[in-house]
Structures are given as C-alpha cells and as structure tokens.
Tab-separated table of C-alpha atoms and ligand atoms in Angstrom:
chain	number	residue	atom	x	y	z
A	1	MET	CA	-16.875	-13.182	26.554
A	2	LYS	CA	-14.848	-14.924	23.873
A	3	ARG	CA	-11.168	-15.353	24.679
A	4	PHE	CA	-8.402	-16.049	22.133
A	5	GLN	CA	-4.773	-16.867	22.741
A	6	HIS	CA	-3.947	-14.529	19.850
A	7	LEU	CA	-6.191	-11.766	18.617
A	8	ILE	CA	-5.722	-9.761	15.409
A	9	VAL	CA	-7.478	-6.439	14.883
A	10	GLY	CA	-7.712	-5.728	11.147
A	11	GLY	CA	-8.597	-7.913	8.205
A	12	GLY	CA	-6.129	-7.014	5.457
A	13	MET	CA	-3.052	-8.683	4.028
A	14	THR	CA	-1.015	-8.096	7.176
A	15	ALA	CA	-3.682	-9.758	9.283
A	16	ALA	CA	-3.842	-12.764	6.930
A	17	ALA	CA	-0.061	-13.174	6.953
A	18	ALA	CA	-0.026	-12.854	10.748
A	19	ALA	CA	-2.573	-15.654	11.152
A	20	HIS	CA	-0.310	-17.804	8.978
A	21	GLY	CA	2.723	-16.826	11.084
A	22	ILE	CA	0.991	-17.700	14.352
A	23	ARG	CA	0.099	-21.159	13.067
A	24	GLU	CA	3.682	-21.796	11.926
A	25	VAL	CA	4.801	-21.464	15.550
A	26	ALA	CA	1.674	-22.541	17.447
A	27	PRO	CA	-0.473	-24.750	15.188
A	28	GLY	CA	-3.077	-25.456	17.876
A	29	ALA	CA	-3.499	-21.900	19.186
A	30	THR	CA	-6.885	-20.181	19.196
A	31	ILE	CA	-6.842	-17.169	16.862
A	32	GLY	CA	-9.494	-14.484	16.461
A	33	LEU	CA	-9.533	-11.859	13.723
A	34	ILE	CA	-11.833	-8.850	14.014
A	35	SER	CA	-12.223	-6.727	10.893
A	36	ALA	CA	-14.290	-3.705	9.986
A	37	ASP	CA	-14.287	-5.024	6.420
A	38	PRO	CA	-17.335	-7.145	5.453
A	39	HIS	CA	-15.115	-9.577	3.507
A	40	PRO	CA	-12.534	-12.083	4.697
A	41	PRO	CA	-8.902	-11.009	3.986
A	42	TYR	CA	-7.978	-10.486	0.329
A	43	ASN	CA	-5.038	-9.166	-1.685
A	44	ARG	CA	-5.372	-5.515	-2.637
A	45	PRO	CA	-2.802	-5.123	-5.482
A	46	PRO	CA	-4.922	-7.045	-8.043
A	47	LEU	CA	-7.765	-4.533	-7.501
A	48	SER	CA	-5.893	-1.979	-9.630
A	49	LYS	CA	-4.081	-4.442	-11.926
A	50	ALA	CA	-4.777	-8.127	-12.563
A	51	LEU	CA	-8.575	-8.000	-12.134
A	52	TRP	CA	-8.776	-5.405	-14.921
A	53	LYS	CA	-6.689	-7.661	-17.177
A	54	GLY	CA	-8.925	-10.707	-16.859
A	55	ASP	CA	-7.987	-12.445	-13.591
A	56	PRO	CA	-11.112	-13.659	-11.791
A	57	GLU	CA	-12.230	-11.975	-8.599
A	58	SER	CA	-11.907	-15.343	-6.852
A	59	SER	CA	-8.093	-15.051	-7.177
A	60	VAL	CA	-7.845	-12.391	-4.456
A	61	TRP	CA	-8.911	-14.360	-1.374
A	62	ARG	CA	-6.396	-15.345	1.354
A	63	THR	CA	-8.411	-18.418	2.321
A	64	ASP	CA	-5.455	-20.670	3.196
A	65	ASP	CA	-3.944	-18.119	5.546
A	66	VAL	CA	-7.051	-17.888	7.686
A	67	GLN	CA	-7.871	-21.601	7.956
A	68	GLY	CA	-8.879	-22.339	11.540
A	69	VAL	CA	-9.130	-18.638	12.421
A	70	GLU	CA	-12.388	-17.284	13.869
A	71	LEU	CA	-13.305	-14.399	11.573
A	72	ILE	CA	-15.434	-11.665	13.127
A	73	LEU	CA	-16.307	-9.427	10.173
A	74	SER	CA	-18.053	-6.064	9.777
A	75	ARG	CA	-17.036	-5.177	13.313
A	76	ARG	CA	-14.861	-2.199	14.261
A	77	VAL	CA	-12.850	-2.449	17.454
A	78	THR	CA	-13.380	0.719	19.466
A	79	GLY	CA	-11.384	0.154	22.635
A	80	ILE	CA	-8.545	-1.815	24.196
A	81	ASP	CA	-8.311	-2.472	27.924
A	82	THR	CA	-4.606	-3.203	28.290
A	83	GLY	CA	-4.929	-4.128	31.972
A	84	LYS	CA	-7.734	-6.671	31.498
A	85	ARG	CA	-6.368	-7.754	28.086
A	86	THR	CA	-9.665	-7.269	26.325
A	87	VAL	CA	-10.936	-5.339	23.303
A	88	THR	CA	-14.458	-4.036	22.739
A	89	ASP	CA	-16.151	-3.716	19.375
A	90	GLU	CA	-18.677	-1.110	18.246
A	91	THR	CA	-21.602	-3.282	19.364
A	92	GLY	CA	-20.202	-3.515	22.890
A	93	GLU	CA	-19.044	-7.115	22.560
A	94	ILE	CA	-15.867	-7.895	24.513
A	95	TYR	CA	-13.085	-10.291	23.473
A	96	GLY	CA	-10.172	-11.436	25.629
A	97	PHE	CA	-6.642	-11.967	24.332
A	98	GLY	CA	-3.308	-13.378	25.400
A	99	SER	CA	-1.415	-11.342	22.815
A	100	LEU	CA	-2.783	-8.721	20.454
A	101	LEU	CA	-1.787	-7.537	16.971
A	102	LEU	CA	-2.939	-4.224	15.536
A	103	ALA	CA	-3.001	-4.567	11.752
A	104	THR	CA	-5.366	-1.671	11.173
A	105	GLY	CA	-3.651	-0.379	8.024
A	106	GLY	CA	-4.778	2.934	6.672
A	107	ALA	CA	-7.854	4.722	5.384
A	108	PRO	CA	-7.905	6.802	2.190
A	109	ARG	CA	-7.431	10.538	2.598
A	110	ARG	CA	-10.783	12.149	1.741
A	111	LEU	CA	-11.804	15.456	0.199
A	112	THR	CA	-13.714	17.671	2.597
A	113	GLY	CA	-17.209	18.500	1.444
A	114	ALA	CA	-17.169	16.146	-1.554
A	115	PRO	CA	-20.241	13.973	-2.314
A	116	ASP	CA	-20.429	10.254	-1.468
A	117	SER	CA	-20.200	9.415	-5.168
A	118	VAL	CA	-16.399	9.990	-5.096
A	119	VAL	CA	-14.631	6.607	-5.118
A	120	TYR	CA	-11.643	6.546	-2.734
A	121	PHE	CA	-10.041	3.485	-4.220
A	122	ARG	CA	-8.907	1.028	-1.526
A	123	SER	CA	-11.244	-1.933	-1.073
A	124	LEU	CA	-12.830	-4.781	-2.998
A	125	ASP	CA	-16.170	-2.960	-2.819
A	126	ASP	CA	-14.523	0.147	-4.332
A	127	TYR	CA	-13.250	-2.053	-7.170
A	128	ARG	CA	-16.719	-3.560	-7.721
A	129	ARG	CA	-18.303	-0.126	-7.758
A	130	LEU	CA	-15.833	1.236	-10.287
A	131	ARG	CA	-15.865	-1.875	-12.430
A	132	ALA	CA	-19.658	-1.645	-12.768
A	133	LEU	CA	-19.329	1.935	-14.030
A	134	ALA	CA	-16.299	1.501	-16.311
A	135	GLY	CA	-16.620	1.177	-20.051
A	136	PRO	CA	-16.470	2.984	-23.381
A	137	GLY	CA	-18.148	6.370	-23.491
A	138	LYS	CA	-17.866	6.959	-19.748
A	139	HIS	CA	-15.719	9.817	-18.488
A	140	PHE	CA	-13.694	9.410	-15.304
A	141	VAL	CA	-11.693	12.070	-13.533
A	142	VAL	CA	-8.861	10.551	-11.527
A	143	LEU	CA	-7.417	12.757	-8.800
A	144	GLY	CA	-3.757	12.203	-7.945
A	145	GLY	CA	-0.771	10.907	-9.873
A	146	GLY	CA	0.690	8.573	-7.240
A	147	PHE	CA	0.526	4.768	-7.111
A	148	ILE	CA	-3.264	4.443	-6.968
A	149	GLY	CA	-4.130	7.318	-9.334
A	150	SER	CA	-1.709	6.183	-12.033
A	151	GLU	CA	-2.772	2.521	-11.866
A	152	VAL	CA	-6.511	3.202	-11.760
A	153	ALA	CA	-6.241	5.671	-14.657
A	154	ALA	CA	-4.471	3.008	-16.742
A	155	ALA	CA	-7.005	0.324	-15.751
A	156	LEU	CA	-9.988	2.511	-16.697
A	157	ARG	CA	-8.407	3.588	-19.980
A	158	MET	CA	-7.795	-0.068	-20.853
A	159	GLN	CA	-11.593	-0.587	-20.538
A	160	GLY	CA	-12.076	2.067	-23.230
A	161	ALA	CA	-13.206	4.810	-20.849
A	162	ASP	CA	-12.278	8.479	-21.262
A	163	VAL	CA	-9.944	9.387	-18.447
A	164	THR	CA	-8.683	12.751	-17.226
A	165	MET	CA	-5.974	12.783	-14.554
A	166	VAL	CA	-5.754	15.861	-12.358
A	167	ILE	CA	-2.341	15.983	-10.695
A	168	PRO	CA	-1.244	18.805	-8.382
A	169	GLU	CA	2.447	18.140	-9.042
A	170	ALA	CA	4.419	18.436	-12.298
A	171	GLY	CA	4.256	14.782	-13.353
A	172	VAL	CA	3.227	11.184	-12.659
A	173	GLY	CA	4.799	9.667	-9.544
A	174	VAL	CA	6.885	12.764	-8.774
A	175	ARG	CA	7.605	11.778	-5.196
A	176	VAL	CA	9.221	8.534	-6.299
A	177	PHE	CA	10.569	8.877	-9.834
A	178	PRO	CA	13.242	11.325	-10.986
A	179	GLY	CA	11.890	14.319	-12.941
A	180	SER	CA	12.781	13.023	-16.408
A	181	LEU	CA	10.936	9.734	-15.843
A	182	SER	CA	7.975	11.424	-14.217
A	183	GLN	CA	7.690	13.811	-17.207
A	184	HIS	CA	8.072	10.935	-19.634
A	185	LEU	CA	5.156	9.171	-17.943
A	186	VAL	CA	2.938	12.196	-18.563
A	187	GLU	CA	3.680	11.900	-22.300
A	188	TYR	CA	3.333	8.125	-22.167
A	189	TYR	CA	-0.130	8.414	-20.563
A	190	ARG	CA	-1.142	11.023	-23.139
A	191	GLY	CA	0.026	8.629	-25.865
A	192	LYS	CA	-2.382	6.062	-24.399
A	193	GLY	CA	-5.250	8.521	-24.770
A	194	VAL	CA	-5.396	9.732	-21.154
A	195	THR	CA	-5.854	13.489	-20.718
A	196	VAL	CA	-3.316	14.608	-18.102
A	197	TRP	CA	-3.562	17.944	-16.314
A	198	THR	CA	-0.506	18.663	-14.185
A	199	GLY	CA	-0.072	21.507	-11.711
A	200	GLU	CA	-3.821	21.396	-10.969
A	201	GLY	CA	-5.190	20.711	-7.498
A	202	VAL	CA	-8.835	20.082	-6.717
A	203	ALA	CA	-10.835	22.957	-5.256
A	204	THR	CA	-14.270	21.306	-5.066
A	205	VAL	CA	-16.225	18.281	-6.242
A	206	THR	CA	-19.989	18.742	-6.549
A	207	GLU	CA	-22.901	17.033	-8.311
A	208	ARG	CA	-24.994	18.515	-11.098
A	209	ALA	CA	-27.693	16.733	-13.089
A	210	GLY	CA	-26.428	13.258	-12.201
A	211	LYS	CA	-22.811	14.078	-13.059
A	212	SER	CA	-19.785	14.937	-10.918
A	213	VAL	CA	-18.237	18.345	-11.395
A	214	VAL	CA	-14.602	18.941	-10.471
A	215	LYS	CA	-13.392	22.490	-10.072
A	216	THR	CA	-9.621	22.800	-10.043
A	217	THR	CA	-7.449	25.251	-8.148
A	218	THR	CA	-6.870	27.238	-11.342
A	219	GLY	CA	-10.649	27.598	-11.850
A	220	ALA	CA	-11.049	25.036	-14.656
A	221	GLU	CA	-14.102	22.756	-14.587
A	222	LEU	CA	-14.498	19.107	-15.585
A	223	THR	CA	-17.703	17.078	-15.770
A	224	ALA	CA	-17.469	13.334	-15.252
A	225	ASP	CA	-19.563	10.225	-14.766
A	226	CYS	CA	-17.399	9.369	-11.785
A	227	VAL	CA	-14.525	10.864	-9.790
A	228	VAL	CA	-11.887	8.520	-8.391
A	229	ALA	CA	-9.508	9.818	-5.730
A	230	GLY	CA	-6.051	8.419	-5.054
A	231	LEU	CA	-4.841	10.896	-2.457
A	232	GLY	CA	-2.853	8.559	-0.240
A	233	ILE	CA	-3.800	6.998	3.071
A	234	ILE	CA	-3.810	8.061	6.688
A	235	PRO	CA	-2.603	5.326	9.048
A	236	SER	CA	-5.433	4.086	11.301
A	237	VAL	CA	-3.933	4.809	14.716
A	238	ASP	CA	-6.987	6.002	16.699
A	239	LEU	CA	-7.417	2.755	18.582
A	240	ALA	CA	-3.720	2.539	19.468
A	241	GLN	CA	-3.637	6.181	20.463
A	242	ALA	CA	-6.631	5.786	22.775
A	243	ALA	CA	-4.863	2.798	24.363
A	244	GLY	CA	-1.883	5.039	25.165
A	245	LEU	CA	0.541	3.452	22.694
A	246	THR	CA	3.322	5.621	21.247
A	247	ILE	CA	2.304	7.112	17.895
A	248	GLU	CA	4.531	8.932	15.441
A	249	ASN	CA	3.733	8.568	11.749
A	250	GLY	CA	1.947	5.307	12.607
A	251	ILE	CA	2.199	3.025	15.608
A	252	VAL	CA	5.812	2.945	16.808
A	253	VAL	CA	7.213	-0.593	17.160
A	254	ASP	CA	10.639	-2.057	17.922
A	255	GLU	CA	12.481	-4.553	15.718
A	256	TYR	CA	10.361	-7.350	17.246
A	257	LEU	CA	7.273	-5.399	16.140
A	258	ARG	CA	6.224	-4.736	19.747
A	259	THR	CA	4.510	-1.461	20.502
A	260	SER	CA	5.258	0.585	23.615
A	261	ASN	CA	3.076	-2.002	25.417
A	262	PRO	CA	5.012	-5.297	25.081
A	263	SER	CA	1.895	-7.496	24.893
A	264	ILE	CA	0.601	-5.542	21.884
A	265	TYR	CA	2.213	-5.768	18.446
A	266	ALA	CA	1.614	-3.759	15.266
A	267	ALA	CA	2.543	-4.461	11.639
A	268	GLY	CA	1.829	-3.510	8.039
A	269	ASP	CA	0.802	-0.111	6.668
A	270	VAL	CA	0.128	1.188	10.182
A	271	ALA	CA	3.513	0.346	11.743
A	272	ASN	CA	6.507	2.663	12.055
A	273	PHE	CA	9.454	0.291	12.444
A	274	PRO	CA	13.265	0.535	12.576
A	275	SER	CA	14.606	-0.583	9.190
A	276	HIS	CA	17.706	-2.660	9.772
A	277	ALA	CA	19.043	-2.112	6.235
A	278	LEU	CA	18.318	1.610	5.990
A	279	ALA	CA	19.253	2.406	9.614
A	280	HIS	CA	16.270	4.666	10.169
A	281	ARG	CA	12.578	4.330	10.961
A	282	VAL	CA	10.108	3.809	8.129
A	283	ARG	CA	6.430	3.131	7.591
A	284	VAL	CA	5.910	1.121	4.433
A	285	GLU	CA	2.645	0.949	2.477
A	286	HIS	CA	3.475	-2.044	0.296
A	287	GLU	CA	2.474	-5.651	-0.186
A	288	ASP	CA	5.817	-7.344	0.499
A	289	ASN	CA	6.053	-5.566	3.835
A	290	ALA	CA	2.441	-6.431	4.730
A	291	ASN	CA	3.135	-10.101	4.012
A	292	ALA	CA	6.621	-10.427	5.532
A	293	GLN	CA	6.052	-8.177	8.528
A	294	GLY	CA	2.582	-9.591	9.177
A	295	ARG	CA	4.017	-13.101	9.194
A	296	GLN	CA	6.854	-12.069	11.515
A	297	ALA	CA	4.460	-10.313	13.880
A	298	GLY	CA	2.315	-13.456	13.958
A	299	ARG	CA	5.337	-15.604	14.746
A	300	ASN	CA	6.349	-13.247	17.545
A	301	LEU	CA	2.813	-13.131	18.952
A	302	ALA	CA	3.146	-16.903	19.315
A	303	GLY	CA	6.515	-16.568	21.088
A	304	ALA	CA	9.148	-16.808	18.313
A	305	ASN	CA	10.876	-13.580	19.426
A	306	GLU	CA	12.666	-12.973	16.100
A	307	PRO	CA	13.701	-9.510	14.829
A	308	TYR	CA	12.237	-8.194	11.564
A	309	HIS	CA	15.211	-7.391	9.325
A	310	HIS	CA	13.562	-7.791	5.928
A	311	LEU	CA	13.981	-4.923	3.447
A	312	PRO	CA	10.689	-4.958	1.531
A	313	PHE	CA	10.395	-4.438	-2.201
A	314	PHE	CA	7.445	-3.094	-4.121
A	315	TYR	CA	6.226	-3.114	-7.691
A	316	GLY	CA	3.783	-1.480	-10.025
A	317	ASP	CA	2.147	-1.747	-13.455
A	318	LEU	CA	1.423	1.225	-15.725
A	319	PHE	CA	-0.134	-0.028	-18.981
A	320	GLU	CA	2.656	-2.227	-20.447
A	321	LEU	CA	5.356	-0.730	-18.219
A	322	GLY	CA	6.344	-2.465	-15.043
A	323	TYR	CA	8.883	-2.035	-12.291
A	324	GLU	CA	10.198	-3.421	-9.051
A	325	ALA	CA	11.853	-1.276	-6.417
A	326	VAL	CA	13.731	-1.651	-3.144
A	327	GLY	CA	14.676	0.755	-0.374
A	328	ASP	CA	14.182	4.520	-0.146
A	329	LEU	CA	12.687	5.719	-3.419
A	330	ASP	CA	12.653	9.383	-2.580
A	331	ALA	CA	12.965	11.594	-5.647
A	332	ARG	CA	14.686	14.233	-3.467
A	333	LEU	CA	17.774	11.995	-3.156
A	334	GLU	CA	20.545	12.065	-5.763
A	335	THR	CA	19.412	9.781	-8.592
A	336	VAL	CA	21.683	8.091	-11.122
A	337	SER	CA	20.087	6.531	-14.199
A	338	ASP	CA	21.572	3.600	-16.083
A	339	TRP	CA	19.390	3.041	-19.163
A	340	LYS	CA	19.661	0.208	-21.662
A	341	THR	CA	16.903	1.951	-23.648
A	342	PRO	CA	16.289	5.506	-22.386
A	343	LEU	CA	13.169	5.689	-20.173
A	344	GLN	CA	12.129	2.185	-21.280
A	345	GLU	CA	14.463	-0.266	-19.627
A	346	GLY	CA	17.035	0.453	-16.957
A	347	VAL	CA	18.034	0.895	-13.347
A	348	ILE	CA	17.880	4.069	-11.277
A	349	TYR	CA	20.019	4.291	-8.158
A	350	TYR	CA	19.077	6.569	-5.248
A	351	LEU	CA	22.183	7.769	-3.375
A	352	ALA	CA	22.764	9.569	-0.071
A	353	ASN	CA	26.009	10.084	1.848
A	354	GLY	CA	27.958	7.770	-0.437
A	355	ARG	CA	25.529	4.854	-0.013
A	356	VAL	CA	22.881	3.330	-2.210
A	357	ARG	CA	19.563	3.939	-0.412
A	358	GLY	CA	17.225	2.607	-3.077
A	359	ALA	CA	17.017	1.069	-6.542
A	360	LEU	CA	14.269	1.313	-9.148
A	361	LEU	CA	14.308	-1.617	-11.572
A	362	TRP	CA	12.422	-0.262	-14.592
A	363	ASN	CA	11.276	-3.100	-16.860
A	364	THR	CA	14.214	-4.903	-15.318
A	365	TRP	CA	13.529	-8.203	-13.598
A	366	GLY	CA	15.164	-10.652	-11.225
A	367	GLN	CA	17.397	-8.085	-9.487
A	368	VAL	CA	15.562	-7.454	-6.232
A	369	ASP	CA	17.928	-9.520	-4.059
A	370	HIS	CA	20.986	-7.994	-5.745
A	371	ALA	CA	19.564	-4.541	-5.080
A	372	ARG	CA	19.090	-5.466	-1.408
A	373	ALA	CA	22.723	-6.596	-1.221
A	374	LEU	CA	23.911	-3.356	-2.824
A	375	ILE	CA	21.941	-1.279	-0.299
A	376	ALA	CA	23.645	-3.246	2.479
A	377	GLU	CA	27.129	-2.410	1.119
A	378	ALA	CA	29.021	0.295	3.008
A	379	GLY	CA	30.304	2.018	-0.145
A	380	PRO	CA	31.302	4.743	-0.613
A	381	PHE	CA	29.527	5.002	-3.968
A	382	THR	CA	29.584	7.835	-6.446
A	383	ALA	CA	27.443	8.335	-9.524
A	384	ALA	CA	30.286	6.933	-11.637
A	385	SER	CA	31.027	3.899	-9.478
A	386	VAL	CA	27.438	2.754	-8.964
A	387	VAL	CA	26.507	2.511	-12.656
A	388	GLY	CA	26.609	-1.091	-13.836
A	389	ARG	CA	26.345	-2.624	-10.364
A	390	LEU	CA	22.939	-4.104	-11.279
A	391	PRO	CA	22.458	-5.692	-14.710
A	392	VAL	CA	19.820	-3.954	-16.825
A	393	GLY	CA	16.947	-5.610	-18.682
B	401	FAD	C1	-5.625	-0.792	-5.062
B	401	FAD	C2	-4.325	-1.063	-4.387
B	401	FAD	C3	-3.245	-1.510	-5.134
B	401	FAD	C4	-2.031	-1.764	-4.522
B	401	FAD	N1	-0.980	-2.193	-5.285
B	401	FAD	C5	0.196	-2.450	-4.706
B	401	FAD	C6	1.302	-2.890	-5.481
B	401	FAD	O1	1.199	-2.985	-6.696
B	401	FAD	N2	2.457	-3.169	-4.885
B	401	FAD	C7	2.599	-3.057	-3.535
B	401	FAD	O2	3.685	-3.344	-3.020
B	401	FAD	N3	1.582	-2.624	-2.746
B	401	FAD	C8	0.387	-2.316	-3.306
B	401	FAD	N4	-0.654	-1.870	-2.540
B	401	FAD	C9	-0.452	-1.681	-1.091
B	401	FAD	C10	-0.755	-2.948	-0.282
B	401	FAD	O3	-1.912	-3.541	-0.753
B	401	FAD	C11	-0.877	-2.548	1.187
B	401	FAD	O4	0.418	-2.204	1.629
B	401	FAD	C12	-1.443	-3.668	2.058
B	401	FAD	O5	-2.695	-4.086	1.602
B	401	FAD	C13	-1.557	-3.190	3.507
B	401	FAD	O6	-2.171	-4.168	4.274
B	401	FAD	P1	-2.582	-3.935	5.792
B	401	FAD	O7	-3.264	-5.194	6.193
B	401	FAD	O8	-1.409	-3.482	6.577
B	401	FAD	O9	-3.587	-2.712	5.807
B	401	FAD	P2	-5.103	-2.542	5.130
B	401	FAD	O10	-5.095	-3.225	3.856
B	401	FAD	O11	-5.373	-1.119	5.237
B	401	FAD	O12	-5.994	-3.372	6.133
B	401	FAD	C14	-6.401	-2.892	7.376
B	401	FAD	C15	-7.632	-3.634	7.816
B	401	FAD	O13	-7.954	-3.259	9.138
B	401	FAD	C16	-9.341	-3.008	9.250
B	401	FAD	N5	-9.497	-2.093	10.397
B	401	FAD	C17	-8.972	-0.865	10.557
B	401	FAD	N6	-9.292	-0.381	11.764
B	401	FAD	C18	-10.033	-1.325	12.377
B	401	FAD	C19	-10.658	-1.430	13.656
B	401	FAD	N7	-10.582	-0.450	14.548
B	401	FAD	N8	-11.360	-2.549	13.939
B	401	FAD	C20	-11.442	-3.575	13.040
B	401	FAD	N9	-10.860	-3.533	11.831
B	401	FAD	C21	-10.166	-2.427	11.514
B	401	FAD	C22	-9.718	-2.467	7.896
B	401	FAD	O14	-11.097	-2.608	7.660
B	401	FAD	C23	-8.877	-3.359	6.996
B	401	FAD	O15	-9.518	-4.599	6.792
B	401	FAD	C24	-1.887	-1.577	-3.123
B	401	FAD	C25	-2.980	-1.111	-2.362
B	401	FAD	C26	-4.187	-0.854	-2.990
B	401	FAD	C27	-5.347	-0.340	-2.186
C-alpha cells in the first residue's frame, strides 16, 4: 500500500492549487493526487475562450503546481476508510494518507435518454472533440444560455459554424444578469449570426441518419451535426457522502475548509463554505475560488491552520464583450445600473438590505478589489447613493 503524508482526490484546478499550497508550507512532504481524469491538471476556462482564439493547447497545463507530486491518473476513488485513513480506487488499490483533500468538483448535468454524441462541455477531451467537428457549414445546437452555453456558442460561431442556441429562459445569462442586459445579449448574439430560441426547453435528443435531432418542449425540431449541452454541474459528493461527511449543496466545510471529519478537507466547486464577506454559506463554481481555496486547503492540510476569507471574483468572454464580477450576482436581487455607454460599458450593483452584495463590471477593468471593499462596507446603500462608487470603463 502506498502512503502519502497528503493525499488529494481530484485532478482539477483546485487539486493543482492545493498541491502548490502544501509545498509552500511543507516543501518535503509526500503528496499523492488521484484523478479520474486521464490528463494531469489543466485550466478549464481557456477551453471555451482562449484556445478558440489561437492560444496553443500547451498553455493549459498546471505543470509547475504538480512538480514532485505523484500523479495517479485515470483512477476513480470509490471509498474512504476514515478510521484506517485510507482510500480505495476502482481497481481495488489502497492508498494511505495523513491528511486528505476532496477536490472532486462537479460533473455536467446530463439529459436522460440522450445519445452519447451529445457533448457535455467540461473537459479537455470535450474541447478536442468539439474542435475537431467545428467549422464552416456545420450546424451546432447549443442547449442552455448560462456561462458554458453562451461561451461555447460564441466560440463555435467564431469558427464560422452555424449555431442555434436553445434557452429555456427568456434571455442569455438570466440567472446572473438583469433582464435588460440579458435581453440585449439575445439581440447581440443574433447580430453575430447566432440563431437564439428563448423560452424553449429540450424534450428529446435523438439520432437520425447520422445527425442529431433536438425536439423542443414546444414541439419544434432542429437537426444538427452536433448537440452541445451546457446545463450546469452537479457537485461530485458521492464519495464524501458514503464516508459519512455532512453534505448540503456540496460538501460542508468550515472556514478552515475542514469537513465534518477534521482530518478531511474539501475545496473548489464541490465545497459549501461560509463566506466571510457575504456572511452566508456559498458554493462557488469559478476559477479564482478553485485557485485561492485550493491553495488555502493545501496550506491547511500541511498544518497552516489559516481561515479562508477570500471573496472570489469571476469573469467571462462573449465575443468581444467581457466582464469581471464579484460577490452575489443573483438577478433576483435589486440591481442598479450605472452605464457609461448603455449596455456596453458600465457597472451593475446588486443590493440587498441596504448593502452591496455583488458588482458586475461590464467591459470595466481594474475594479475587482474596489468592488470587494464596497461589498465589505456596512452601508446603508440605496440605489441613488451607490451609483458612482466604482469608476466605469
Ligand atoms: C469550459 C469551462 C470554462 C470555464 N470558464 C470559467 C471562467 O471564465 N471564469 C471562471 O471563473 N470560471 C470558469 N470555469 C469554472 C472553473 O473552471 C471551475 O470552477 C474549476 O475548474 C473547478 O475546479 P475543481 O478542481 O474544483 O473541479 P473540477 O474541475 O470539476 O475537477 C474535479 C476533478 O476531480 C476528479 N474526480 C471527481 N471525482 C473523483 C473521484 N471519485 N476520484 C478521482 N477523481 C475524481 C475529476 O475527474 C476532475 O479531475 C469554467 C469551467 C469550464 C468547464
């Protein structure tokens, strides 16, 4: 049986950052990383952005972070023995640990009964598969108008493909952006040559004569060379659940990123943690959190015992539009828009109970730290008093 001082289950960005964090505190420690993925850790955001704009595939690897780490790839961990401090993988191999991090992330939500040809866009292999198919004359149906759907639709369109988006809600990014912006994005996408169907769910996806056929909830039918689904992720908690750890919208951790078993930590997309700045629990599916929280979890695995108080930001690219955002971007909150150029360049504040809970920096750069400071302010803020607090553009 192999034994590691620190063992990481998962091979994504959180895992890579954690390995880095462990070595900051304990440079000589033995570290094992077991991942179901066949590849060593890589960055996911470029898969829907930079790689489609010419960056080489070699730019995604997290090689430096995993120097000196024993990588055990293409292996899924199926059990944890908390008493013996061991994990078992799907082949029956057993590994011992001193401390354990679960960085198991999430798996794409799938359509029941759909054929294997549907691409649930999450991994490097999904990117490679789609990239090989993309090009002029090909028709793609993209399901979902959230982060993944909107970015993949833009990436495919930029390759000259015909793209139809099928979005159950009324606009693009409706859960995050206020209605006016979400509606504007529908028109913006149409202006880029993307066909956008809103208010249409997916009833079935089938195959006919080598093509994919999407039937929508209103009975309309679309034929495509490929269907790409961006339907969100489900946090991968099975392992933690079987080990008796507390689960509630992810693996529940404290501010030190410890689970309900103090020798097991969790971080990244899978972790439900207490946000210091927002004063409530959150589970964040974004890169900055994966990197910062993964690093902190790694440091704590190695004995640093530091709380995680970072308020993560996130960002996105939609054709030439870009944004950064901090805090709770929940379109159900009161939103206050401060545009320099309407719908092109500005700041949107998300307010609740007289406090700023989030800020969307739309084609507005260099304000992330100021936005964090504003969210930390006690207020009270009103729509009138918050406008102008962050410079626009
Ligand atoms: C295409 C794409 C674009 C994105 N763009 C942005 C962006 O622009 N901005 C932004 O902020 N965020 C973006 N994100 C989100 C960001 O990439 C994620 O938040 C981050 O990758 C999460 O990392 P993670 O390591 O926590 O989880 P994951 O990336 O889900 O990694 C989990 C790993 O654990 C492995 N695993 C799971 N269970 C087991 C098990 N039982 N045994 C062994 N291994 C297991 C999986 O195989 C996987 O390797 C994007 C994500 C995608 C997919």
